[in-house]
Tab-separated table of C-alpha atoms in Angstrom:
chain	number	residue	atom	x	y	z
A	295	UNK	CA	-5.085	-2.103	-31.244
A	296	UNK	CA	-2.246	-2.137	-28.744
A	297	UNK	CA	-2.212	0.112	-25.718
A	298	UNK	CA	0.032	3.162	-25.764
A	299	UNK	CA	0.861	6.129	-23.564
A	300	UNK	CA	0.338	9.469	-25.293
A	301	UNK	CA	2.709	12.207	-24.130
A	302	UNK	CA	1.788	15.871	-23.704
A	303	UNK	CA	4.616	18.320	-23.058
A	304	UNK	CA	4.681	21.674	-21.189
A	305	UNK	CA	1.829	23.492	-19.491
A	306	UNK	CA	0.000	23.778	-22.849
A	307	UNK	CA	-0.252	19.972	-23.009
A	308	UNK	CA	0.669	19.724	-26.674
A	309	UNK	CA	0.822	16.078	-27.790
A	310	UNK	CA	4.351	15.242	-28.834
A	311	UNK	CA	4.546	11.464	-29.086
A	312	UNK	CA	3.607	8.004	-27.866
A	313	UNK	CA	5.278	5.269	-25.850
A	314	UNK	CA	4.227	1.591	-26.106
A	315	UNK	CA	2.670	0.591	-22.786
A	316	UNK	CA	3.562	-3.096	-22.496
A	317	UNK	CA	7.373	-2.676	-22.808
A	318	UNK	CA	7.154	0.031	-20.129
A	319	UNK	CA	5.324	-2.358	-17.795
A	320	UNK	CA	7.468	-5.334	-18.731
A	321	UNK	CA	10.697	-3.607	-17.737
A	322	UNK	CA	9.211	-2.547	-14.409
A	323	UNK	CA	7.683	-5.902	-13.492
A	324	UNK	CA	10.813	-7.812	-14.508
A	325	UNK	CA	12.624	-5.841	-11.838
A	326	UNK	CA	9.782	-6.360	-9.362
A	327	UNK	CA	9.356	-10.110	-9.933
A	328	UNK	CA	13.032	-10.839	-10.523
A	329	UNK	CA	12.536	-12.789	-13.747
A	330	UNK	CA	12.356	-12.220	-17.491
A	331	UNK	CA	8.823	-11.767	-18.805
A	332	UNK	CA	9.502	-12.357	-22.497
A	333	UNK	CA	6.481	-14.111	-23.977
A	334	UNK	CA	4.204	-13.095	-21.123
A	335	UNK	CA	0.757	-11.620	-21.703
A	336	UNK	CA	-0.253	-8.497	-19.780
A	337	UNK	CA	-3.989	-8.264	-19.099
A	338	UNK	CA	-4.951	-4.769	-17.947
A	339	UNK	CA	-8.392	-3.752	-16.694
A	340	UNK	CA	-8.544	0.001	-16.110
A	341	UNK	CA	-11.060	0.818	-13.401
A	342	UNK	CA	-13.352	3.881	-13.288
A	343	UNK	CA	-12.007	5.002	-9.931
A	344	UNK	CA	-10.531	8.495	-9.838
A	345	UNK	CA	-7.018	9.135	-8.562
A	346	UNK	CA	-5.930	12.756	-8.599
A	347	UNK	CA	-2.942	12.334	-6.310
A	348	UNK	CA	0.257	13.998	-7.427
A	349	UNK	CA	3.355	11.992	-8.251
A	350	UNK	CA	6.374	13.197	-6.308
A	351	UNK	CA	9.683	13.824	-8.060
A	352	UNK	CA	10.941	15.459	-11.250
A	353	UNK	CA	9.760	15.908	-13.876
A	354	UNK	CA	6.153	16.341	-12.761
A	355	UNK	CA	3.881	13.828	-14.508
A	356	UNK	CA	0.086	14.220	-14.619
A	357	UNK	CA	-2.463	11.582	-15.658
A	358	UNK	CA	-4.869	13.385	-17.994
A	359	UNK	CA	-7.347	10.503	-17.762
A	360	UNK	CA	-7.390	10.406	-13.982
A	361	UNK	CA	-11.047	9.311	-13.933
A	362	UNK	CA	-9.593	5.829	-14.560
A	363	UNK	CA	-6.823	6.044	-12.001
A	364	UNK	CA	-6.439	2.365	-11.102
A	365	UNK	CA	-5.691	-0.770	-13.060
A	366	UNK	CA	-5.992	-4.487	-12.315
A	367	UNK	CA	-2.831	-6.179	-13.598
A	368	UNK	CA	-2.634	-9.853	-14.584
A	369	UNK	CA	0.530	-11.340	-16.021
A	370	UNK	CA	0.143	-14.764	-17.676
A	371	UNK	CA	2.737	-16.969	-19.382
A	372	UNK	CA	2.102	-20.386	-20.896
A	373	UNK	CA	-1.259	-20.549	-19.158
A	374	UNK	CA	0.272	-19.873	-15.745
A	375	UNK	CA	-0.748	-16.821	-13.744
A	376	UNK	CA	2.464	-15.125	-12.607
A	377	UNK	CA	1.013	-12.021	-11.000
A	378	UNK	CA	-2.329	-10.437	-10.178
A	379	UNK	CA	-2.883	-7.256	-8.219
A	380	UNK	CA	-4.535	-3.822	-8.517
A	381	UNK	CA	-2.346	-0.733	-8.674
A	382	UNK	CA	-2.705	3.007	-9.061
A	383	UNK	CA	-1.853	4.151	-12.587
A	384	UNK	CA	0.592	6.672	-11.119
A	385	UNK	CA	2.334	3.805	-9.324
A	386	UNK	CA	3.080	1.471	-12.247
A	387	UNK	CA	2.790	3.711	-15.320
A	388	UNK	CA	3.522	7.295	-14.286
A	389	UNK	CA	6.529	6.337	-12.136
A	390	UNK	CA	8.524	4.418	-14.821
A	391	UNK	CA	7.417	7.003	-17.381
A	392	UNK	CA	8.855	9.713	-15.139
A	393	UNK	CA	12.197	7.904	-15.031
A	394	UNK	CA	12.226	7.409	-18.790
A	395	UNK	CA	11.485	11.080	-19.503
A	396	UNK	CA	14.041	12.270	-16.948
A	397	UNK	CA	16.718	10.216	-18.704
A	398	UNK	CA	15.808	11.048	-22.297
A	399	UNK	CA	14.554	14.652	-22.052
A	400	UNK	CA	15.986	16.061	-18.805
A	401	UNK	CA	15.368	19.706	-19.766
A	402	UNK	CA	11.574	19.266	-19.707
A	403	UNK	CA	10.080	19.660	-16.233
A	404	UNK	CA	6.369	19.046	-16.798
A	405	UNK	CA	4.498	16.294	-18.665
A	406	UNK	CA	0.982	15.036	-19.096
A	407	UNK	CA	0.043	11.572	-20.304
A	408	UNK	CA	-3.041	9.632	-21.278
A	409	UNK	CA	-3.596	5.939	-21.945
A	410	UNK	CA	-4.668	5.199	-25.513
A	411	UNK	CA	-6.235	1.836	-26.247
A	412	UNK	CA	-9.497	-0.108	-26.637
A	413	UNK	CA	-12.342	1.657	-24.828
A	414	UNK	CA	-10.393	4.815	-24.021
A	415	UNK	CA	-12.000	6.761	-26.863
A	416	UNK	CA	-14.950	7.186	-24.476
A	417	UNK	CA	-12.812	8.420	-21.573
A	418	UNK	CA	-12.357	12.186	-21.439
A	419	UNK	CA	-8.871	13.638	-21.604
A	420	UNK	CA	-8.933	16.439	-19.010
A	421	UNK	CA	-6.255	19.091	-18.916
A	422	UNK	CA	-5.742	20.520	-15.401
A	423	UNK	CA	-6.575	24.169	-14.858
A	424	UNK	CA	-3.371	26.247	-15.014
A	425	UNK	CA	-1.953	27.708	-11.832
A	426	UNK	CA	-2.492	31.473	-11.601
A	427	UNK	CA	0.327	33.513	-10.127
A	428	UNK	CA	-0.640	35.867	-7.312
A	429	UNK	CA	-3.913	34.083	-6.629
A	430	UNK	CA	-5.388	34.631	-3.161
A	431	UNK	CA	-8.145	32.420	-1.756
A	432	UNK	CA	-10.578	34.054	0.676
A	433	UNK	CA	-12.920	31.989	2.821
A	434	UNK	CA	-16.006	33.825	4.062
A	435	UNK	CA	-17.501	32.506	7.285
A	436	UNK	CA	-21.034	32.837	8.571
A	437	UNK	CA	-19.978	34.947	11.542
A	438	UNK	CA	-22.179	32.943	13.881
A	439	UNK	CA	-20.628	31.272	16.927
A	440	UNK	CA	-20.252	27.509	16.833
A	441	UNK	CA	-22.927	25.552	18.642
A	442	UNK	CA	-20.416	22.911	19.693
A	443	UNK	CA	-16.927	21.648	18.922
A	444	UNK	CA	-15.151	18.310	19.092
A	445	UNK	CA	-11.923	17.842	20.984
A	446	UNK	CA	-9.850	14.692	20.975
A	447	UNK	CA	-9.215	13.135	24.365
A	448	UNK	CA	-5.652	11.907	24.396
A	449	UNK	CA	-5.019	8.419	25.667
A	450	UNK	CA	-2.614	7.903	28.539
A	451	UNK	CA	0.884	6.881	27.512
A	452	UNK	CA	1.363	3.115	27.258
A	453	UNK	CA	3.742	1.420	29.696
A	454	UNK	CA	7.418	1.022	28.872
A	455	UNK	CA	9.116	-2.242	27.970
A	456	UNK	CA	12.150	-3.628	26.163
A	457	UNK	CA	12.253	-6.169	23.352
A	458	UNK	CA	13.833	-8.682	25.707
A	459	UNK	CA	11.031	-8.204	28.240
A	460	UNK	CA	8.489	-8.996	25.534
A	461	UNK	CA	10.206	-12.284	24.750
A	462	UNK	CA	12.193	-11.312	21.673
A	463	UNK	CA	15.224	-13.469	21.052
A	464	UNK	CA	17.810	-10.729	20.765
A	465	UNK	CA	20.388	-13.177	19.416
A	466	UNK	CA	18.181	-13.884	16.397
A	467	UNK	CA	18.104	-11.842	13.203
A	468	UNK	CA	14.813	-9.912	13.043
A	469	UNK	CA	12.236	-11.326	10.670
A	470	UNK	CA	10.376	-9.870	7.722
A	471	UNK	CA	12.994	-11.034	5.230
A	472	UNK	CA	13.564	-7.460	4.094
A	473	UNK	CA	13.857	-5.916	7.541
A	474	UNK	CA	17.607	-6.357	7.120
A	475	UNK	CA	18.623	-5.139	10.536
A	476	UNK	CA	17.504	-4.524	14.074
A	477	UNK	CA	15.527	-1.320	14.690
A	478	UNK	CA	17.570	1.792	14.147
A	479	UNK	CA	17.938	4.518	16.740
A	480	UNK	CA	15.357	6.727	15.007
A	481	UNK	CA	11.743	6.680	16.240
A	482	UNK	CA	9.561	3.949	14.810
A	483	UNK	CA	7.800	0.695	15.592
A	484	UNK	CA	9.240	-2.749	16.283
A	485	UNK	CA	7.080	-5.863	16.511
A	486	UNK	CA	7.182	-9.000	18.645
A	487	UNK	CA	4.833	-11.772	17.479
A	488	UNK	CA	3.716	-14.690	19.622
A	489	UNK	CA	5.109	-17.878	18.132
A	490	UNK	CA	1.650	-19.397	17.696
A	491	UNK	CA	0.417	-16.326	15.793
A	492	UNK	CA	3.437	-16.256	13.490
A	493	UNK	CA	3.060	-19.975	12.812
A	494	UNK	CA	-0.634	-19.542	12.005
A	495	UNK	CA	-0.032	-16.701	9.543
A	496	UNK	CA	2.880	-18.443	7.846
A	497	UNK	CA	1.599	-22.017	7.846
A	498	UNK	CA	-1.724	-22.981	9.417
A	499	UNK	CA	-4.313	-20.374	8.408
A	500	UNK	CA	-6.291	-21.275	5.293
A	501	UNK	CA	-6.126	-18.490	2.728
A	502	UNK	CA	-7.742	-18.279	-0.691
A	503	UNK	CA	-5.472	-18.428	-3.723
A	504	UNK	CA	-8.048	-16.558	-5.808
A	505	UNK	CA	-8.894	-13.418	-3.803
A	506	UNK	CA	-7.044	-11.402	-1.188
A	507	UNK	CA	-8.212	-11.886	2.389
A	508	UNK	CA	-7.470	-10.138	5.639
A	509	UNK	CA	-8.248	-9.595	9.259
A	510	UNK	CA	-7.212	-7.861	12.455
A	511	UNK	CA	-4.148	-7.998	14.696
A	512	UNK	CA	-4.658	-7.795	18.462
A	513	UNK	CA	-2.143	-7.377	21.239
A	514	UNK	CA	-0.467	-4.791	23.448
A	515	UNK	CA	1.409	-1.533	22.935
A	516	UNK	CA	4.443	-0.268	24.839
A	517	UNK	CA	6.828	2.637	24.745
A	518	UNK	CA	10.280	1.406	23.820
A	519	UNK	CA	12.498	1.865	26.866
A	520	UNK	CA	15.619	1.731	24.679
A	521	UNK	CA	14.463	4.133	21.944
A	522	UNK	CA	12.719	7.320	23.108
A	523	UNK	CA	9.797	8.215	20.883
A	524	UNK	CA	9.428	4.653	19.575
A	525	UNK	CA	6.860	1.957	20.220
A	526	UNK	CA	6.911	-1.803	20.661
A	527	UNK	CA	3.899	-3.839	19.541
A	528	UNK	CA	3.304	-7.310	20.963
A	529	UNK	CA	0.938	-9.258	18.665
A	530	UNK	CA	-0.957	-11.968	20.509
A	531	UNK	CA	-3.762	-12.786	18.052
A	532	UNK	CA	-4.567	-12.696	14.322
A	533	UNK	CA	-8.352	-12.699	13.850
A	534	UNK	CA	-9.956	-13.128	10.404
A	535	UNK	CA	-12.173	-10.183	9.516
A	536	UNK	CA	-15.936	-10.661	9.558
A	537	UNK	CA	-18.386	-8.806	7.361
A	538	UNK	CA	-15.607	-7.409	5.225
A	539	UNK	CA	-16.613	-5.648	2.035
A	540	UNK	CA	-15.195	-5.416	-1.433
A	541	UNK	CA	-14.665	-2.651	-3.967
A	542	UNK	CA	-13.340	-2.617	-7.502
A	543	UNK	CA	-9.858	-2.529	-6.006
A	544	UNK	CA	-9.584	-4.617	-2.865
A	545	UNK	CA	-11.311	-6.024	0.177
A	546	UNK	CA	-12.124	-3.505	2.852
A	547	UNK	CA	-13.298	-3.409	6.439
A	548	UNK	CA	-16.848	-2.281	7.144
A	549	UNK	CA	-18.315	-0.663	10.232
A	550	UNK	CA	-19.707	-4.041	11.225
A	551	UNK	CA	-16.214	-5.546	10.889
A	552	UNK	CA	-15.006	-3.193	13.622
A	553	UNK	CA	-18.061	-3.829	15.783
A	554	UNK	CA	-17.391	-7.570	15.615
A	555	UNK	CA	-13.684	-7.315	16.443
A	556	UNK	CA	-14.305	-4.922	19.341
A	557	UNK	CA	-16.871	-7.336	20.752
A	558	UNK	CA	-14.404	-10.214	20.461
A	559	UNK	CA	-11.641	-8.278	22.195
A	560	UNK	CA	-13.995	-7.257	25.005
A	561	UNK	CA	-15.128	-10.858	25.530
A	562	UNK	CA	-11.614	-12.272	25.565
A	563	UNK	CA	-10.785	-10.636	28.908
A	564	UNK	CA	-7.107	-10.392	27.905
A	565	UNK	CA	-7.005	-6.586	27.803
A	566	UNK	CA	-5.897	-6.741	24.164
A	567	UNK	CA	-6.043	-3.773	21.826
A	568	UNK	CA	-6.506	-3.501	18.086
A	569	UNK	CA	-2.865	-3.074	17.057
A	570	UNK	CA	-3.334	-3.356	13.292
A	571	UNK	CA	-4.487	-5.532	10.434
A	572	UNK	CA	-3.151	-8.087	7.976
A	573	UNK	CA	-3.972	-9.187	4.440
A	574	UNK	CA	-2.621	-11.399	1.689
A	575	UNK	CA	-0.928	-10.800	-1.646
A	576	UNK	CA	-1.247	-13.676	-4.099
A	577	UNK	CA	2.271	-13.607	-5.508
A	578	UNK	CA	5.733	-14.366	-4.116
A	579	UNK	CA	7.424	-11.706	-2.016
A	580	UNK	CA	10.275	-9.685	-3.468
A	581	UNK	CA	12.392	-6.912	-2.018
A	582	UNK	CA	11.016	-4.572	-4.707
A	583	UNK	CA	7.347	-4.688	-3.786
A	584	UNK	CA	5.530	-4.648	-0.488
A	585	UNK	CA	2.342	-2.757	0.236
A	586	UNK	CA	0.722	-1.168	-2.793
A	587	UNK	CA	-0.448	2.437	-2.732
A	588	UNK	CA	-3.988	1.076	-2.318
A	589	UNK	CA	-2.927	-0.806	0.823
A	590	UNK	CA	-1.202	2.299	2.161
A	591	UNK	CA	-4.320	4.394	1.653
A	592	UNK	CA	-6.452	1.858	3.522
A	593	UNK	CA	-4.006	1.821	6.429
A	594	UNK	CA	-3.443	5.550	6.736
A	595	UNK	CA	-7.175	6.361	6.561
A	596	UNK	CA	-8.396	3.539	8.821
A	597	UNK	CA	-5.624	2.583	11.263
A	598	UNK	CA	-4.475	5.988	12.396
A	599	UNK	CA	-2.592	5.314	15.607
A	600	UNK	CA	1.154	5.774	15.032
A	601	UNK	CA	1.873	2.330	16.508
A	602	UNK	CA	-0.701	0.379	14.471
A	603	UNK	CA	0.896	-1.966	11.950
A	604	UNK	CA	-0.038	-3.605	8.666
A	605	UNK	CA	0.839	-7.275	8.299
A	606	UNK	CA	1.425	-8.613	4.801
A	607	UNK	CA	1.400	-12.321	3.922
A	608	UNK	CA	2.724	-13.082	0.444
A	609	UNK	CA	1.448	-16.394	-0.902
A	610	UNK	CA	2.774	-18.209	-3.957
A	611	UNK	CA	-0.451	-19.582	-5.457
A	612	UNK	CA	1.569	-22.431	-7.022
A	613	UNK	CA	3.154	-23.399	-3.709
A	614	UNK	CA	0.774	-22.712	-0.832
A	615	UNK	CA	3.447	-23.551	1.724
A	616	UNK	CA	5.659	-20.736	0.434
A	617	UNK	CA	4.588	-17.743	2.522
A	618	UNK	CA	6.477	-14.653	3.606
A	619	UNK	CA	5.308	-12.512	6.538
A	620	UNK	CA	6.189	-8.830	6.841
A	621	UNK	CA	4.981	-5.883	8.917
A	622	UNK	CA	4.829	-2.185	8.031
A	623	UNK	CA	4.180	0.967	10.006
A	624	UNK	CA	3.375	4.519	8.988
A	625	UNK	CA	6.211	6.990	8.834
A	626	UNK	CA	6.047	10.768	8.671
A	627	UNK	CA	6.566	11.894	5.078
A	628	UNK	CA	9.667	13.929	5.878
A	629	UNK	CA	11.272	10.957	7.596
A	630	UNK	CA	11.012	8.837	4.480
A	631	UNK	CA	12.591	11.237	2.028
A	632	UNK	CA	14.292	9.715	-0.938
A	633	UNK	CA	13.552	8.455	-4.416
A	634	UNK	CA	10.787	5.881	-4.116
A	635	UNK	CA	10.769	2.705	-6.175
A	636	UNK	CA	8.115	2.079	-8.791
A	637	UNK	CA	5.977	0.140	-6.337
A	638	UNK	CA	7.497	1.287	-3.058
A	639	UNK	CA	5.351	2.485	-0.181
A	640	UNK	CA	5.996	6.206	0.070
A	641	UNK	CA	4.814	6.770	3.629
A	642	UNK	CA	5.053	3.317	5.229
A	643	UNK	CA	8.205	1.403	6.031
A	644	UNK	CA	9.133	-2.124	7.011
A	645	UNK	CA	9.092	-2.849	10.706
A	646	UNK	CA	11.602	-5.290	12.115
A	647	UNK	CA	9.911	-8.120	13.949
A	648	UNK	CA	10.861	-10.989	16.224
A	649	UNK	CA	8.999	-14.168	17.069
A	650	UNK	CA	8.672	-14.483	20.821
A	651	UNK	CA	10.608	-17.294	22.460
A	652	UNK	CA	8.748	-20.013	24.273
């Protein structure tokens, strides 16, 4: 039994047809990986992890089996593993399905879908409750005064600096392969990496070719003297994470991971701060895919300072010396408006980076 996508049209969710799943994925991943995937085998493991996030854009597309909202994708050809990574179903199935439906049936503005295949007969198909016009929600409080409240203490502003003052070679093209240009005038984050750190991430550090690994980035933060409202991050250390955990989807940092890194930074005596994190992807880098939605969720829920960055090291498991290093930073949703790609990060963008001279 081959896997299919069942389509349900309008708010009544009446089933109207099916779309083969593998051709839908094949077309998307051919664009992502930059090569034809004819003859490749797609191995999909749908995970019982709920994802009820809405997919932006038109038409609206709702996963009616959202209890299994993530899928581990493996693409194999002639015994060679071409790709392996977990994704949200809305990221790699709902997004290309949305494009297909917009092209073929543009008059329809609302769709539901459900995966049909081995094992899915035991997964409930849940139709969302309809929106009620004129509904008013009323929250009733206890009326008792609060015993206490929490108030964030704002940190003092970091010092100012320029890229040149941090050692960036301004004559060089910024790194990250896909950074494409020097930082624009709009607010954001630019990165300067110590040469030794960049060399370690791209060449010397030993990474697994079987599971993703990660760690912390330490350094210093500055206000960009040339771009008001922007930050410069100087990365002076990449420290493998200790006591990291694992879920069905990816590695994760634990409370003990943060205790260990804070102890290390305190002992170093270099006045370094936790400026972000890094992790690996076990497939070659392309301009079509960077951080997955899972990576974005980890960053935006764990590394919440606007200047904290996510480092990504793409590793070709068949050529361990072929690594690509990129950095991303969070961007306000309204600043990143536009039609996102099938696997594009919707609220994080590439940060231009320079390797420090000397």
